[in-house]
Coordinates of N, CA and C and ligand atoms in Angstrom, one line a residue:
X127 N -21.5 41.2 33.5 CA -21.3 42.7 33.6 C -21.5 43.3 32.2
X128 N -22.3 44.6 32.2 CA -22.8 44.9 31.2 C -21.5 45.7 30.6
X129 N -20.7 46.0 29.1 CA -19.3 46.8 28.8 C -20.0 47.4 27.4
X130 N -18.8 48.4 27.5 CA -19.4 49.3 26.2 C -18.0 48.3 24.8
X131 N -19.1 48.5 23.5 CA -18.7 47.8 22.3 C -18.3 48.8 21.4
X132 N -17.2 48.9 20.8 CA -17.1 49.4 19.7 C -16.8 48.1 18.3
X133 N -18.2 48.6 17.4 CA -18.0 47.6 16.2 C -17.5 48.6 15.0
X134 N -16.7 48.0 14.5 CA -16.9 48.7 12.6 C -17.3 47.5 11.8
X135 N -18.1 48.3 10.5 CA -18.7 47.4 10.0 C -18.8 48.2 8.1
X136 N -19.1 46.9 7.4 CA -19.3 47.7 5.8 C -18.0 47.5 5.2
X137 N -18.2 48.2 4.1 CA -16.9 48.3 3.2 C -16.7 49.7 3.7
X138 N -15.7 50.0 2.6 CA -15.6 51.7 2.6 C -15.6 52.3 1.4
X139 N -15.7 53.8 1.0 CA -15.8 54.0 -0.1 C -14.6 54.7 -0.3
X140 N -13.5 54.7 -1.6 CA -12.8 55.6 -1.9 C -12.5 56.2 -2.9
X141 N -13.1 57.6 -3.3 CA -13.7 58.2 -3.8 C -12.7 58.4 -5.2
X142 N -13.0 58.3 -6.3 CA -12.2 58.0 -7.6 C -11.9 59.7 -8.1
X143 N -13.2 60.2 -8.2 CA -13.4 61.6 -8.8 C -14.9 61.9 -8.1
X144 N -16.0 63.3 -8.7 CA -16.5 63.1 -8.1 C -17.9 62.4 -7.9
X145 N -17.9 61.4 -8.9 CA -18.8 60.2 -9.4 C -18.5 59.0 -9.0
X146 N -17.5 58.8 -8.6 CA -16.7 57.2 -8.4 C -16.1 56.6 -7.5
X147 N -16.0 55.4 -7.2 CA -15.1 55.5 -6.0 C -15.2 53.8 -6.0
X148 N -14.1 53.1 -5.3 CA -13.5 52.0 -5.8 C -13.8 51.8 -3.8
X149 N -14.2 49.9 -4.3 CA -15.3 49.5 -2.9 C -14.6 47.9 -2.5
X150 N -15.8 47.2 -2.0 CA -15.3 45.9 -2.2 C -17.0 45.2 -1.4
X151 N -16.8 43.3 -1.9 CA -18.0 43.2 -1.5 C -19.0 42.8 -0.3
X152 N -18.3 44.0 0.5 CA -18.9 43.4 1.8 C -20.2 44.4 2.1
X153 N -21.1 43.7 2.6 CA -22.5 44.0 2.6 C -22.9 44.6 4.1
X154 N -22.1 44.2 5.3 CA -21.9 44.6 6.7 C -22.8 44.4 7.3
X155 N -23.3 43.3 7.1 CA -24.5 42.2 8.1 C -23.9 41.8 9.0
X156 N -22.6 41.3 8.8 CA -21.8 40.6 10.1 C -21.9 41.8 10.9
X157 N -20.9 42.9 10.7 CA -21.2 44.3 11.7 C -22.2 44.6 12.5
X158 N -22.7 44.6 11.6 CA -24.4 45.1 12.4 C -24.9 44.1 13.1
X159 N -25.2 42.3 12.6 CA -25.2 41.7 13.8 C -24.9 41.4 14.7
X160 N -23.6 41.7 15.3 CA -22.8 42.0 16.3 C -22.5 43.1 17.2
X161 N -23.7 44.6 16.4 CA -23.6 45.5 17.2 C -24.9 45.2 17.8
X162 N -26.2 44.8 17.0 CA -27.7 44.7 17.5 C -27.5 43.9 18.3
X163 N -27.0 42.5 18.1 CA -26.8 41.3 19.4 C -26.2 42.0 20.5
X164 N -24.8 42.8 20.6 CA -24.4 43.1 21.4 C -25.8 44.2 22.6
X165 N -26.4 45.0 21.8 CA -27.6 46.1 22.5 C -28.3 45.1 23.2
X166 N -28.9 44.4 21.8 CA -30.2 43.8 22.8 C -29.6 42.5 24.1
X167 N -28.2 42.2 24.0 CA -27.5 41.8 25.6 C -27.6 42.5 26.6
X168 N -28.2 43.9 26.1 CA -28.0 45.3 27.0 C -26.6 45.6 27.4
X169 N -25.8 45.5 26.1 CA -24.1 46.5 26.7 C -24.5 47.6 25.5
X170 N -23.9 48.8 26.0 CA -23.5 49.9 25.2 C -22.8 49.6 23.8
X171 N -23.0 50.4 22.4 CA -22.6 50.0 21.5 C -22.2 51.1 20.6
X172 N -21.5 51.3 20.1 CA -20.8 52.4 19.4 C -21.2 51.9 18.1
X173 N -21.2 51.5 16.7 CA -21.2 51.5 15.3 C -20.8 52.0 15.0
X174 N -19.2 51.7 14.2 CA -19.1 52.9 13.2 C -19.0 52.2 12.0
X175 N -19.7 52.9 10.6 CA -19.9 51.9 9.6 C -20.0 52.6 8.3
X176 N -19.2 52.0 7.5 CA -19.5 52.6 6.0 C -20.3 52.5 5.5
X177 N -20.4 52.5 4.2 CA -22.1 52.9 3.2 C -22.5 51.5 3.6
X178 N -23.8 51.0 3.8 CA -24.4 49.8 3.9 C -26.2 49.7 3.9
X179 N -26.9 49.4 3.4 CA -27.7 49.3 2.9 C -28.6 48.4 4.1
X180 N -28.4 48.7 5.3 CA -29.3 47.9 6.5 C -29.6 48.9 7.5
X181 N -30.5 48.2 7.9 CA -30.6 49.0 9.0 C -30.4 49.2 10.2
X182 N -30.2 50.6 10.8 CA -29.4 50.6 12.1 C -30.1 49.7 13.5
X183 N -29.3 48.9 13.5 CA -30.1 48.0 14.7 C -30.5 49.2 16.1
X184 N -32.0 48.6 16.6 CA -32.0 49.5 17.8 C -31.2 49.5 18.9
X185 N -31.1 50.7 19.7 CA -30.3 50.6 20.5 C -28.5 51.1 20.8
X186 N -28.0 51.5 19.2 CA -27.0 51.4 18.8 C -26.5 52.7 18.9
X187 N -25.2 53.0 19.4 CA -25.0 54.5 19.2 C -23.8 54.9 17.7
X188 N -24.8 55.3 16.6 CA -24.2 55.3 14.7 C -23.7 56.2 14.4
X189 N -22.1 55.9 14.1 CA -21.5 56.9 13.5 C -21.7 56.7 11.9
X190 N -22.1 57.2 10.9 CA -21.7 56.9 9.3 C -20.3 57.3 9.0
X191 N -19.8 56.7 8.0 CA -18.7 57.4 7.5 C -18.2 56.8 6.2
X192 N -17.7 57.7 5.3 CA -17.7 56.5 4.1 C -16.1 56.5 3.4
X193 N -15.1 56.5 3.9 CA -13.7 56.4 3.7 C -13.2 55.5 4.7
X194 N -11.8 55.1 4.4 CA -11.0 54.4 5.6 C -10.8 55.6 6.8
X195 N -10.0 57.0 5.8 CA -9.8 57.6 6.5 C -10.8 58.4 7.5
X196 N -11.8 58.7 7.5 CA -12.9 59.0 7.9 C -13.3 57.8 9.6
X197 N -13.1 56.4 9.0 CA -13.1 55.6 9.8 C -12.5 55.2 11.2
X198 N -10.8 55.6 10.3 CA -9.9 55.5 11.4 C -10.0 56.9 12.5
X199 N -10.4 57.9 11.9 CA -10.3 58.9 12.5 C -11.6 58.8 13.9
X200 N -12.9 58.1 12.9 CA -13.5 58.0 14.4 C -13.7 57.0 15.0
X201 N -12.7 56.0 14.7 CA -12.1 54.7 15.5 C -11.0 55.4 16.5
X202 N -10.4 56.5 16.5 CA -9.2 57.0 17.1 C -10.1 57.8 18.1
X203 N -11.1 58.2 17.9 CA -11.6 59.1 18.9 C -12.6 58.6 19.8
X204 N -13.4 56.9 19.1 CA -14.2 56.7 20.1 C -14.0 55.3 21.0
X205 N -12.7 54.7 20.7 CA -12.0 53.2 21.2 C -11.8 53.5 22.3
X206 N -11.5 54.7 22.9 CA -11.1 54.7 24.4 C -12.0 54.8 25.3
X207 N -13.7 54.9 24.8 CA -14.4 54.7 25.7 C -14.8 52.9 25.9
X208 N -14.4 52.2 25.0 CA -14.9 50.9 24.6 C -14.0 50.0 25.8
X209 N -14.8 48.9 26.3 CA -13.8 47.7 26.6 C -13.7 46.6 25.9
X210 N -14.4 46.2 24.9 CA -14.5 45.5 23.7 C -14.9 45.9 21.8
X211 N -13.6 45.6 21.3 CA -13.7 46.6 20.5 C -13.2 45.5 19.1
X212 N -14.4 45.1 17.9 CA -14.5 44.0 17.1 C -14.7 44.8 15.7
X213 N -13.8 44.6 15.1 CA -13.5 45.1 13.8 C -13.6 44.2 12.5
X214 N -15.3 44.4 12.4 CA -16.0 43.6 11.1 C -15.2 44.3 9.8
X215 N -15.2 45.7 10.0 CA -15.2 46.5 8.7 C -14.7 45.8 7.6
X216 N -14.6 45.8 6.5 CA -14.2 45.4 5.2 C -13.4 46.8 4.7
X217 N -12.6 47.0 5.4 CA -12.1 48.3 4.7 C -11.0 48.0 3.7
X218 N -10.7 49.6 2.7 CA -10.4 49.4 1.4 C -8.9 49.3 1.7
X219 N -8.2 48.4 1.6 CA -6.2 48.5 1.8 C -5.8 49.3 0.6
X220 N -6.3 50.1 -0.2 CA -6.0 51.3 -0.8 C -6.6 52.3 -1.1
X221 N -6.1 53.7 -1.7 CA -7.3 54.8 -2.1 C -6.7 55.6 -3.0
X222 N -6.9 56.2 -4.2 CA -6.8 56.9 -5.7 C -5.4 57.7 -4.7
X223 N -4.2 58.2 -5.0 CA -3.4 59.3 -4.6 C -4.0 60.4 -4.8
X224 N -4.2 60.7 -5.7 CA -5.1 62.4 -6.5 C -6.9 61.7 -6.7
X225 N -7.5 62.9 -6.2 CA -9.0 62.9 -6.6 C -9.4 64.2 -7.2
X226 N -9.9 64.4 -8.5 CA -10.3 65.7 -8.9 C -10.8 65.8 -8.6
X227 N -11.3 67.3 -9.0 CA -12.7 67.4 -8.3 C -13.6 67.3 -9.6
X228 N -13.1 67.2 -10.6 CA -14.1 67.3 -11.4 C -14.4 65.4 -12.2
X229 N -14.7 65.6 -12.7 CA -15.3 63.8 -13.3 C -13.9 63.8 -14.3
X230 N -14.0 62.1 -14.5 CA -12.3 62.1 -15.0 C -13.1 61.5 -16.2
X231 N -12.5 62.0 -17.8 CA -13.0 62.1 -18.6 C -12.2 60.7 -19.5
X232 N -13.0 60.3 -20.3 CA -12.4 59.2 -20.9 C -11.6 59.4 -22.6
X233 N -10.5 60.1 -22.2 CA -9.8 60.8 -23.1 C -8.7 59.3 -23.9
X234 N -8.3 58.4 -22.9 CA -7.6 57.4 -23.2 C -7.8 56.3 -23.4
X235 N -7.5 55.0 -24.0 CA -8.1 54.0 -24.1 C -7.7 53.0 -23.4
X236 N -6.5 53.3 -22.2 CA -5.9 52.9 -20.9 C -6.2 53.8 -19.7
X237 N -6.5 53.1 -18.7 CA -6.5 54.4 -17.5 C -5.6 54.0 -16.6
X238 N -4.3 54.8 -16.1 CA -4.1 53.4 -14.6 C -4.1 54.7 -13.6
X239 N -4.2 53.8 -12.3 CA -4.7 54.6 -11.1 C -3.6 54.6 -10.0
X240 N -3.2 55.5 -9.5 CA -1.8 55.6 -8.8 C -2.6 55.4 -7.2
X241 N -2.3 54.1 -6.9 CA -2.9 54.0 -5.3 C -2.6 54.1 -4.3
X242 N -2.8 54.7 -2.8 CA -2.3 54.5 -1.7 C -2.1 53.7 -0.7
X243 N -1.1 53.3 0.3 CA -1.8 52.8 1.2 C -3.1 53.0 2.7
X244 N -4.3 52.6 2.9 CA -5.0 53.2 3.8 C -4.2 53.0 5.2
X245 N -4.3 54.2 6.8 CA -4.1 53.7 7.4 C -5.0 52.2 8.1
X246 N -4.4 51.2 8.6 CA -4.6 50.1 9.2 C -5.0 50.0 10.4
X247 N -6.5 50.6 10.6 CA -7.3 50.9 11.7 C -7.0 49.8 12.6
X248 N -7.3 48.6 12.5 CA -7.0 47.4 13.6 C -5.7 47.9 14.1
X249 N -4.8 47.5 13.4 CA -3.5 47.4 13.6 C -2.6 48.9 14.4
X250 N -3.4 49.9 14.3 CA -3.4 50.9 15.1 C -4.0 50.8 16.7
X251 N -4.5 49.7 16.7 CA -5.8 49.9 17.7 C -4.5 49.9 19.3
X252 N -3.9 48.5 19.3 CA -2.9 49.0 20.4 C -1.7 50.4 20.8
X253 N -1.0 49.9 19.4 CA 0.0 50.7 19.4 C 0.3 52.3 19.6
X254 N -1.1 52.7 18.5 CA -1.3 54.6 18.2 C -2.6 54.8 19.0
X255 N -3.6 53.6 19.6 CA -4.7 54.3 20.3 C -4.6 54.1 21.6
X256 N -3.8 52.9 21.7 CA -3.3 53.2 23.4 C -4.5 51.6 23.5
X257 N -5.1 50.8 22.8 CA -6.6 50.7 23.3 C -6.0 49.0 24.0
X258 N -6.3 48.8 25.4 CA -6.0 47.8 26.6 C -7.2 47.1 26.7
X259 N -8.5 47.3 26.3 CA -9.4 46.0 26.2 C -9.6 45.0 25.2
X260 N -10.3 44.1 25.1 CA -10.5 42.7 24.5 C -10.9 43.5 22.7
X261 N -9.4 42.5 22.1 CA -9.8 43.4 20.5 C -10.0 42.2 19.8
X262 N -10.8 42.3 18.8 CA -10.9 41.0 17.9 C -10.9 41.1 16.8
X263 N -10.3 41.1 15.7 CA -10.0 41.2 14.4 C -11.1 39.9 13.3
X264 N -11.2 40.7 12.3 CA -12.0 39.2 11.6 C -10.7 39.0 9.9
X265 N -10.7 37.9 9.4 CA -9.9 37.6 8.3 C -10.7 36.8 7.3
X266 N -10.5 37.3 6.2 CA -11.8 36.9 5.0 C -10.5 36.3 4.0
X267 N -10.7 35.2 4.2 CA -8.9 34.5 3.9 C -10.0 33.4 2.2
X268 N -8.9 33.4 1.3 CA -9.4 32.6 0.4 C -8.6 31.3 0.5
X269 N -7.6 31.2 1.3 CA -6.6 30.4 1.3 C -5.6 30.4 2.5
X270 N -5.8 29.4 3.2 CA -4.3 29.2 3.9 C -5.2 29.7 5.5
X271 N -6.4 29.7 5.6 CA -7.6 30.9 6.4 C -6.8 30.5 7.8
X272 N -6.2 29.8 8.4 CA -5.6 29.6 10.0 C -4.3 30.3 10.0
X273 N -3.6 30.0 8.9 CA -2.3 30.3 9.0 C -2.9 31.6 8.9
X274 N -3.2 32.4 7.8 CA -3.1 33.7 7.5 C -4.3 34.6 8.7
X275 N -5.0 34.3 9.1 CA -5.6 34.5 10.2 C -4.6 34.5 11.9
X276 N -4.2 33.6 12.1 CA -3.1 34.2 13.1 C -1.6 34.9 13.1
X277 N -1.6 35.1 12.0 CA -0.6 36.0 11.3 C -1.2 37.8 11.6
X278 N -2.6 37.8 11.3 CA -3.1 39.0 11.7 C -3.6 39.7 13.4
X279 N -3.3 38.3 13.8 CA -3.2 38.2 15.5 C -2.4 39.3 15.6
X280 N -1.1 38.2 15.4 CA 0.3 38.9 16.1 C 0.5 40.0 15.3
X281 N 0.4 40.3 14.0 CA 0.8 41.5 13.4 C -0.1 42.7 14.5
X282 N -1.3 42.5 14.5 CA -2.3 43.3 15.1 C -2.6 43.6 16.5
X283 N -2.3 42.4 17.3 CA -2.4 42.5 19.3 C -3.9 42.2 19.3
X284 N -4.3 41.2 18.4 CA -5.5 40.9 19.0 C -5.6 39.6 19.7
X285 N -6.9 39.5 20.8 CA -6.9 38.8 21.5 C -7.7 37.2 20.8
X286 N -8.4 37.2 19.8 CA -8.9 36.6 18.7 C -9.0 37.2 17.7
X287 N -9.3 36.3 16.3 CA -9.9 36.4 14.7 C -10.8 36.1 14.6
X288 N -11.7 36.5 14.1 CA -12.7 35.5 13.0 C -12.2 35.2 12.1
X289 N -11.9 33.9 11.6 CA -11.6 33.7 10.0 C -12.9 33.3 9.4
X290 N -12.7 33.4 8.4 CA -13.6 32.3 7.1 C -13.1 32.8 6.5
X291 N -13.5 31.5 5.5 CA -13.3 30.9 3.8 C -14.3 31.8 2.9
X292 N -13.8 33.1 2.3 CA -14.8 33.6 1.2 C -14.2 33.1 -0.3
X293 N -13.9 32.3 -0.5 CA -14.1 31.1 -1.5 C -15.1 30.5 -1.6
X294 N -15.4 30.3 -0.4 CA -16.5 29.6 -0.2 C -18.2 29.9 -0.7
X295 N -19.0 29.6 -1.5 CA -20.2 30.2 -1.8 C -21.6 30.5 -1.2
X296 N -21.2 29.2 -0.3 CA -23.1 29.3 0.7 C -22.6 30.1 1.9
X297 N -21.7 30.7 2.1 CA -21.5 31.3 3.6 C -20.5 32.8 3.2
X298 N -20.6 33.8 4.0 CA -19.8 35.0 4.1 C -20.9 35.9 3.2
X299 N -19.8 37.1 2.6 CA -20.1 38.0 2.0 C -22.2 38.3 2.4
X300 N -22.8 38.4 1.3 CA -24.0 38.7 1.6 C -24.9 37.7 1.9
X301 N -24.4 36.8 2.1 CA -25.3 35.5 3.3 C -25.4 36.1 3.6
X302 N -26.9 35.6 4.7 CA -27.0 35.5 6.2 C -26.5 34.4 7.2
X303 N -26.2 33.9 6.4 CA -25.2 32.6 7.0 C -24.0 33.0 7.0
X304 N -22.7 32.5 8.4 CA -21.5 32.1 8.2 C -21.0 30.9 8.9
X305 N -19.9 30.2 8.3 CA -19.1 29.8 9.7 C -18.0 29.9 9.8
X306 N -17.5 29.9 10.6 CA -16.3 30.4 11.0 C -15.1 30.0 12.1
X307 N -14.0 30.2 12.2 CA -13.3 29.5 13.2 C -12.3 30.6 14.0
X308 N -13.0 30.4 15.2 CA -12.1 31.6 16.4 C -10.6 31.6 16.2
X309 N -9.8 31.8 15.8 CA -8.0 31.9 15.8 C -7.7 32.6 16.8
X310 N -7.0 31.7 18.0 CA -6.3 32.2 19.2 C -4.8 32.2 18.9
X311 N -3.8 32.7 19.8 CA -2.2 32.6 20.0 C -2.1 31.3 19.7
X312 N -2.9 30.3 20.8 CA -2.7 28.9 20.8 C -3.5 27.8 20.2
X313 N -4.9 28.6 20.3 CA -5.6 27.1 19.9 C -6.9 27.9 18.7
X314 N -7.4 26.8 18.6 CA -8.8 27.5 17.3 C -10.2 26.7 17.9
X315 N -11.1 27.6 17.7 CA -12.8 27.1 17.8 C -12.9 27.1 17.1
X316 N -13.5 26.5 16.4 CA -14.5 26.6 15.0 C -16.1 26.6 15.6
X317 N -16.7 27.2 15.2 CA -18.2 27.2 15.4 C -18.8 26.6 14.6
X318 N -20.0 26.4 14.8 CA -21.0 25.8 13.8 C -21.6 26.8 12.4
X319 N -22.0 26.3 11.2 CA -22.7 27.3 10.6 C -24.1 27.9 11.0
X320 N -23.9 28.9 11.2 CA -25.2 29.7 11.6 C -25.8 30.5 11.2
X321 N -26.7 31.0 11.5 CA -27.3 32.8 10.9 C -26.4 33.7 11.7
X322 N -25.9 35.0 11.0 CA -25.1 36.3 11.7 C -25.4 36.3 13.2
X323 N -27.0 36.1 13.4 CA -27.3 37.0 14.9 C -26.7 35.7 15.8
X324 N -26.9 34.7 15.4 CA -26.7 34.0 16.4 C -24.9 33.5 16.5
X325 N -24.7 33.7 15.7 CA -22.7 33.4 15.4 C -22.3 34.7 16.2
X326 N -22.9 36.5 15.8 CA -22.7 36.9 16.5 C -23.0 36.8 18.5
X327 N -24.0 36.0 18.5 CA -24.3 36.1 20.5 C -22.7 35.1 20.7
X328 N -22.6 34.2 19.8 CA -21.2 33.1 20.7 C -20.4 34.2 20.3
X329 N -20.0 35.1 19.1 CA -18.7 35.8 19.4 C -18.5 37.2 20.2
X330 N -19.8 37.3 20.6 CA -19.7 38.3 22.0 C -19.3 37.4 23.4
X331 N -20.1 36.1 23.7 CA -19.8 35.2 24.4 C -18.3 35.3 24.5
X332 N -17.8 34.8 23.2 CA -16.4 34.8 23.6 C -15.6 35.5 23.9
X333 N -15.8 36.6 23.3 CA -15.4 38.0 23.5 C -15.4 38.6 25.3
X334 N -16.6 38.1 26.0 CA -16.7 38.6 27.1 C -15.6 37.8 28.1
X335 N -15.2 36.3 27.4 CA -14.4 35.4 28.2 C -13.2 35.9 28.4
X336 N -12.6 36.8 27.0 CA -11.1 36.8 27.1 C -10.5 37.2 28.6
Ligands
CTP45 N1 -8.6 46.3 9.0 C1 -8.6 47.6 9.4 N2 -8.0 48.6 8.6 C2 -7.5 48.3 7.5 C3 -7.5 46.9 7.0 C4 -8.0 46.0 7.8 O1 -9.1 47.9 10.5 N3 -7.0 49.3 6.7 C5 -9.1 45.2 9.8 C6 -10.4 44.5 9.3 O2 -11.5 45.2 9.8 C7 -10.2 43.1 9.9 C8 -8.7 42.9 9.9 O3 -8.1 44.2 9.9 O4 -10.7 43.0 11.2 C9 -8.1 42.1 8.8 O5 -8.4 42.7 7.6 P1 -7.7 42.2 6.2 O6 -8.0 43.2 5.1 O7 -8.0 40.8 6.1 O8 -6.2 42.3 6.7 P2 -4.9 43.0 6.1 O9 -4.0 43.4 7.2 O10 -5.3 44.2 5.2 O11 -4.2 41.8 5.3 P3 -4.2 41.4 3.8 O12 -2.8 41.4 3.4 O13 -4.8 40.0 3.8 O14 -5.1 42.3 3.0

C-alpha cells in the first residue's frame, strides 16, 4: 500500500550575525535518498531540508528551510499528514542566544558565544505533535553506536534507529556509501554496506514492516 513520507534531511544553519552561521558536516544524501527512493516506490513524499547542495529528487513535495527552528516549525505542521515519518536531518543541538543584525566586528582577541538549546524535532514528534505512525530516528554515534543509539529510541518513541559509526572514514558523512545497523527495543539488523539509494529502498522496506 502506497503511504505518505515525511523526510528531514541536511544540516541546519544557525545564523551567527548577518554573515555567519555555525553548521555541521552533513551533506544530506542520506535524506534525499530516502525521499527519491521513497517517490519512485510511488508513496507521497514531503522533504523538508536544510541548505544542501543536491538535487531535489523527482517527484518530491520540497519544503527548504535553513534553521532548526524553521524546521521544527514545518515538521509541526506537515507530520500529521505523514504515516511514515524518518528523520535524516543533521540538525544543529545549538544556536547563538543574540544575533545582530549587523556583522560582529573583531574588536577582541577572544570571542565566546552564549548558546542555546534547539528544540528536539524527533523527540517532539510523539509527545507535542501527537504523530501515531511508523517514526524512525537515525544516530551518527562515534562511540558506544548500539548502546547510544537505543537510548534515542526510548528517549524519542521511535519505532527504529539508524546508527552508524561516523568515525568511521569510507562510509557516512559525504559518501555515497553507508552501513549501518537498524536498532530496535529488542533486537538489531545490521545491513550490508551499500550505496544511499539502495540502503535507503531496505530502510523504507523496513519502515513499511513496522
Ligand atoms: N534530531 C532532531 N532534532 C534535534 C536533534 C536531533 O530531530 N534538535 C533528530 C535527528 O534528525 C536524528 C536523531 O534526532 O534522527 C538523533 O540525533 P542526534 O543529534 O544524534 O541526537 P541527540 O538527541 O541530539 O543526542 P546527542 O546527545 O548524541 O547529540
Amino acid at each position: 500500500m502506497k503511504k505518505h513520507f515525511l523526510v528531514t534531511a541536511g544540516p541546519t544553519h544557525e545564523p551567527l550575525d548577518p554573515v555567519r552561521y555555525l553548521t555541521n558536516r552533513s551533506s544530506g544524501k542520506m535524506g534525499y535518498a530516502l525521499a527519491g527512493a521513497a517517490a519512485h516506490e510511488g508513496h507521497r513524499v514531503t522533504l523538508i531540508s536544510g541548505p544542501c547542495n543536491l538535487d531535489v529528487p523527482d517527484g518530491v513535495d520540497y519544503l527548504p528551510v535553513e534553521t532548526a527552528a524553521e524546521m521544527y516549525h514545518a515538521v509541526s505542521r506537515y507530520i500529521g499528514k505523514a504515516q511514515v515519518a524518518i528523520f535524516a536531518a543533521a540538525v544543529a543541538d545549538y544556536r547563538p542566544v543574540n544575533v545582530p543584525e549587523q556583522k560582529i566586528k573583531k574588536t577582541g582577541d577572544t570571542l565566546t558565544l552564549e548558546l542555546v538549546k534547539n528544540p528536539d524535532i524527533l523527540g517532539s514528534a510523539r509527545e507535542v505533535f501527537g504523530f501515531k505512525g511508523t517514526l524512525v530516528g537515525f544516530a551518527a554515534e562515534t562511540e558506544n553506536v548500539i548502546s547510544n543509539a537505543r537510548g534515542k529510541l526510548q528517549r524519542k518513541g521511535c519505532d527504529f534507529v539508524v546508527a552508524n559509526d561516523v568515525s568511521r572514514k569510507d562510509i557516512g558523512f559525504d559518501s555515497s556509501e553507508n552501513e549501518v545497523t537498524l536498532v530496535y527495543a529488542e533486537h538489531e539488523v545490521t545491513l550490508p554496506k551499500e550505496d544511499k539509494y539502495q540502503l535507503s529502498l531496505d530502510i523504507i522496506e523496513k519502515a513499511l514492516e513496522v
